[in-house]
Amino acid sequence: SQQGEEDPQALSIQEGENATMNCSYKTSINNLQWYRQNSGRGLVHLILIRSNEREKHSGRLRVTLDTSKKSSSLLITASRAADTASYFCATVLSGGYNKLIFGAGTRLAVHP
Amino acid sequence: NAGVTQTPKFQVLKTGQSMTLQCAQDMNHEYMSWYRQDPGMGLRLIHYSVGAGITDQGEVPNGYNVSRSTTEDFPLRLLSAAPSQTSVYFCASRALASGANVLTFGAGSRLTVL
């Protein structure tokens, strides 16, 4: 079974709106990462948050981590059409440094 | 830098045929891995390697073989392809010293098994 699960599975918004995606996981983690995948392409790393961090920012991205609830959220502010992609959370299990486990992803569509 | 290069980009096989998906990286990364991506399933780890001569199994290793004879290359072999192996395959690598497990991905290889 998968470690991480994203919610919602699909999200459709207008340009300029904020997009929030959530990720839940099952076991203790070392860190949690978010990746983006444009259609037909490989995944690109966006941001990493460690288990002892609660919030992290990178440009228009804001990631939060709640280890007590085993959940994370990715917020994209002021979205653009170019943000249209699938977004995946990935976790590194505590002690499992060689395995990065991915969720099923959220498909984001940003309409002009 | 080319990064992670996968070949072929597309391949169609018949059930029972064998083939090798190639992966090469030019970043001197010790760690390399193979994932498969299926609709609604996200990416699942097949095999990984932490250096030449060292490989280990991931979540879904059955039906796949790997070897790591050089730092640069990590081929994935399907010895007898099955329709269940129809998928998009991604190779990814990282430097072990980075400590954070952030992966660099190739563009993917789309495999169809008839």
Coordinates of C-alpha atoms in Angstrom, one line a residue:
Chain A
S1 CA 0.0 0.0 0.0
Q2 CA 1.1 3.5 -0.6
Q3 CA 2.7 5.7 2.1
G4 CA 1.3 9.0 0.8
E5 CA -2.1 9.9 -0.5
E6 CA -3.0 13.2 -2.0
D7 CA -6.3 15.0 -1.8
P8 CA -8.1 16.1 -3.9
Q9 CA -7.3 13.8 -6.8
A10 CA -8.1 16.7 -9.2
L11 CA -8.5 20.4 -8.8
S12 CA -9.7 23.0 -11.3
I13 CA -9.2 26.7 -10.6
Q14 CA -8.9 30.1 -12.4
E15 CA -5.7 32.0 -12.8
G16 CA -5.0 34.2 -9.8
E17 CA -6.7 31.8 -7.4
N18 CA -4.8 29.8 -4.7
A19 CA -4.5 26.1 -5.0
T20 CA -4.2 23.8 -1.9
M21 CA -3.3 20.2 -2.1
N22 CA -3.1 17.8 0.8
C23 CA -1.0 14.8 1.5
S24 CA -1.5 12.2 4.3
Y25 CA 1.0 9.5 5.2
K26 CA 1.0 6.4 7.4
T27 CA 4.3 6.0 9.2
S28 CA 7.0 8.2 10.7
I29 CA 9.0 10.1 8.2
N30 CA 12.4 11.7 7.9
N31 CA 11.3 14.3 5.4
L32 CA 8.4 15.0 3.0
Q33 CA 8.9 16.3 -0.5
W34 CA 6.6 17.8 -3.2
Y35 CA 7.2 17.2 -6.9
R36 CA 5.6 18.5 -10.0
Q37 CA 5.0 16.6 -13.3
N38 CA 4.0 18.3 -16.4
S39 CA 2.1 16.2 -18.9
G40 CA 4.4 13.6 -20.6
R41 CA 7.4 14.7 -18.6
G42 CA 9.5 13.5 -15.7
L43 CA 9.0 14.7 -12.1
V44 CA 10.7 17.9 -10.9
H45 CA 11.5 18.5 -7.3
L46 CA 9.7 21.6 -5.8
I47 CA 10.3 21.7 -2.1
L48 CA 11.4 19.6 0.9
I49 CA 10.3 19.9 4.5
R50 CA 12.0 18.0 7.3
S51 CA 10.1 16.2 10.1
N52 CA 11.2 18.8 12.6
E53 CA 9.9 21.7 10.5
R54 CA 6.3 23.0 10.4
E55 CA 6.3 25.4 7.5
K56 CA 8.4 26.2 4.6
H57 CA 8.2 28.7 1.7
S58 CA 9.7 28.9 -1.8
G59 CA 8.5 31.6 -4.0
R60 CA 4.7 31.1 -4.5
L61 CA 4.8 27.8 -2.7
R62 CA 4.0 27.2 0.9
V63 CA 4.3 23.8 2.5
T64 CA 3.1 22.9 6.0
L65 CA 3.8 19.7 7.9
D66 CA 1.8 18.3 10.8
T67 CA 3.5 15.2 12.1
S68 CA 0.9 14.6 14.8
K69 CA -1.8 14.3 12.0
K70 CA 0.7 12.7 9.6
S71 CA -0.3 15.3 6.9
S72 CA 1.1 18.0 4.8
S73 CA -0.3 20.6 2.5
L74 CA 1.0 22.5 -0.5
L75 CA -0.3 25.9 -1.2
I76 CA 0.3 27.6 -4.6
T77 CA -0.6 31.3 -4.4
A78 CA -1.7 33.4 -7.3
S79 CA -1.8 30.4 -9.7
R80 CA -0.9 30.7 -13.3
A81 CA -1.8 28.6 -16.4
A82 CA 1.8 27.3 -16.3
D83 CA 1.1 25.7 -12.9
T84 CA -1.1 23.2 -14.6
A85 CA 0.5 19.8 -13.8
S86 CA 0.2 16.9 -11.5
Y87 CA 1.7 17.3 -8.0
F88 CA 3.0 14.5 -5.9
C89 CA 4.1 14.2 -2.3
A90 CA 6.8 11.8 -1.5
T91 CA 8.1 10.6 1.9
V92 CA 11.3 9.3 3.2
L93 CA 10.6 6.9 6.0
S94 CA 12.5 7.1 9.2
G95 CA 15.5 4.9 8.8
G96 CA 14.6 4.2 5.1
Y97 CA 16.9 6.8 3.5
N98 CA 17.1 4.9 0.3
K99 CA 13.4 4.7 -0.5
L100 CA 11.4 7.7 -1.6
I101 CA 7.7 6.7 -1.6
F102 CA 5.2 8.6 -3.7
G103 CA 1.5 9.3 -3.4
A104 CA -0.9 9.0 -6.3
G105 CA -0.9 12.8 -7.0
T106 CA -3.2 15.7 -7.5
R107 CA -4.0 16.9 -11.0
L108 CA -4.2 20.7 -11.1
A109 CA -5.8 22.6 -14.0
V110 CA -5.4 26.4 -14.0
H111 CA -7.7 28.1 -16.5
P112 CA -6.8 31.5 -18.0
Chain B
N1 CA 24.6 18.7 -18.3
A2 CA 22.3 16.1 -19.8
G3 CA 21.1 14.9 -16.3
V4 CA 19.3 11.6 -16.5
T5 CA 18.8 10.1 -19.9
Q6 CA 16.4 7.3 -20.6
T7 CA 16.1 5.3 -23.8
P8 CA 13.9 4.3 -25.6
K9 CA 11.1 6.9 -25.1
F10 CA 8.5 4.5 -26.5
Q11 CA 8.5 0.7 -26.9
V12 CA 5.9 -1.9 -27.9
L13 CA 6.5 -5.5 -27.0
K14 CA 4.7 -8.7 -27.4
T15 CA 4.0 -10.9 -24.3
G16 CA 7.0 -13.0 -23.6
Q17 CA 9.6 -10.8 -25.3
S18 CA 12.5 -9.4 -23.4
M19 CA 14.0 -5.9 -23.5
T20 CA 16.2 -3.5 -21.5
L21 CA 15.4 0.0 -20.6
Q22 CA 18.5 2.1 -20.5
C23 CA 19.3 4.8 -17.9
A24 CA 22.4 6.9 -17.8
Q25 CA 23.3 9.9 -15.6
D26 CA 26.3 12.3 -15.9
M27 CA 26.1 13.8 -12.5
N28 CA 28.3 11.2 -10.7
H29 CA 25.3 10.2 -8.5
E30 CA 25.8 7.1 -6.5
Y31 CA 22.1 6.4 -6.0
M32 CA 19.9 5.4 -9.0
S33 CA 16.4 4.0 -9.0
W34 CA 13.6 2.8 -11.3
Y35 CA 10.0 3.7 -10.8
R36 CA 6.9 2.7 -12.7
Q37 CA 3.9 5.0 -13.0
D38 CA 0.4 3.7 -13.6
P39 CA -2.8 5.8 -13.7
G40 CA -4.2 6.4 -10.2
M41 CA -1.2 4.6 -8.6
G42 CA 1.5 7.3 -8.5
L43 CA 5.0 6.1 -8.7
R44 CA 6.1 2.8 -7.3
L45 CA 9.7 1.9 -6.7
I46 CA 11.0 -1.2 -8.6
H47 CA 14.7 -1.4 -7.8
Y48 CA 17.4 0.9 -6.6
S49 CA 21.2 1.0 -6.3
V50 CA 23.5 2.9 -4.0
G51 CA 26.6 2.3 -6.1
A52 CA 28.3 0.1 -8.6
G53 CA 27.8 -3.6 -7.8
I54 CA 25.0 -2.9 -5.2
T55 CA 21.3 -3.3 -6.0
D56 CA 18.2 -3.8 -3.8
Q57 CA 14.5 -4.3 -4.3
G58 CA 11.8 -1.7 -4.0
E59 CA 8.0 -2.1 -3.7
V60 CA 7.3 -4.0 -6.9
P61 CA 10.5 -5.8 -8.0
N62 CA 8.9 -9.0 -9.5
G63 CA 9.5 -9.4 -13.2
Y64 CA 12.4 -7.0 -13.4
N65 CA 16.1 -7.4 -13.1
V66 CA 18.8 -4.7 -12.6
S67 CA 22.5 -4.5 -12.5
R68 CA 24.9 -1.7 -11.8
S69 CA 28.3 -2.2 -13.3
T70 CA 29.2 1.5 -13.6
T71 CA 28.3 4.6 -11.6
E72 CA 26.7 6.1 -14.8
D73 CA 24.4 3.3 -16.0
F74 CA 21.5 1.5 -14.4
P75 CA 19.6 -0.7 -16.9
L76 CA 16.2 -2.3 -16.2
R77 CA 15.6 -5.7 -17.8
L78 CA 12.3 -7.3 -18.5
L79 CA 13.1 -11.0 -19.1
S80 CA 9.6 -12.1 -20.2
A81 CA 7.2 -9.1 -20.7
A82 CA 3.6 -9.3 -19.5
P83 CA 0.7 -7.0 -20.2
S84 CA 0.7 -6.0 -16.5
Q85 CA 4.1 -4.4 -17.2
T86 CA 2.5 -1.8 -19.5
S87 CA 3.5 1.4 -17.8
V88 CA 5.6 4.5 -17.9
Y89 CA 9.0 3.9 -16.4
F90 CA 11.1 6.6 -14.8
C91 CA 14.8 6.5 -13.8
A92 CA 15.9 8.8 -11.0
S93 CA 19.2 9.5 -9.3
R94 CA 20.7 11.5 -6.5
A95 CA 24.0 12.1 -4.7
L96 CA 24.2 10.1 -1.5
A97 CA 26.0 12.9 0.2
S98 CA 23.0 15.2 -0.3
G99 CA 21.3 13.4 2.6
A100 CA 17.9 14.7 1.6
N101 CA 16.9 12.1 -0.9
V102 CA 15.9 14.7 -3.5
L103 CA 15.7 12.9 -6.9
T104 CA 16.5 14.0 -10.4
F105 CA 14.2 12.2 -12.9
G106 CA 14.6 11.2 -16.5
A107 CA 11.9 12.0 -19.0
G108 CA 10.4 8.5 -18.9
S109 CA 10.0 5.4 -21.1
R110 CA 6.5 4.4 -22.2
L111 CA 6.2 0.7 -22.5
T112 CA 3.2 -1.2 -24.0
V113 CA 3.1 -5.0 -23.8
L114 CA 0.5 -6.6 -26.1

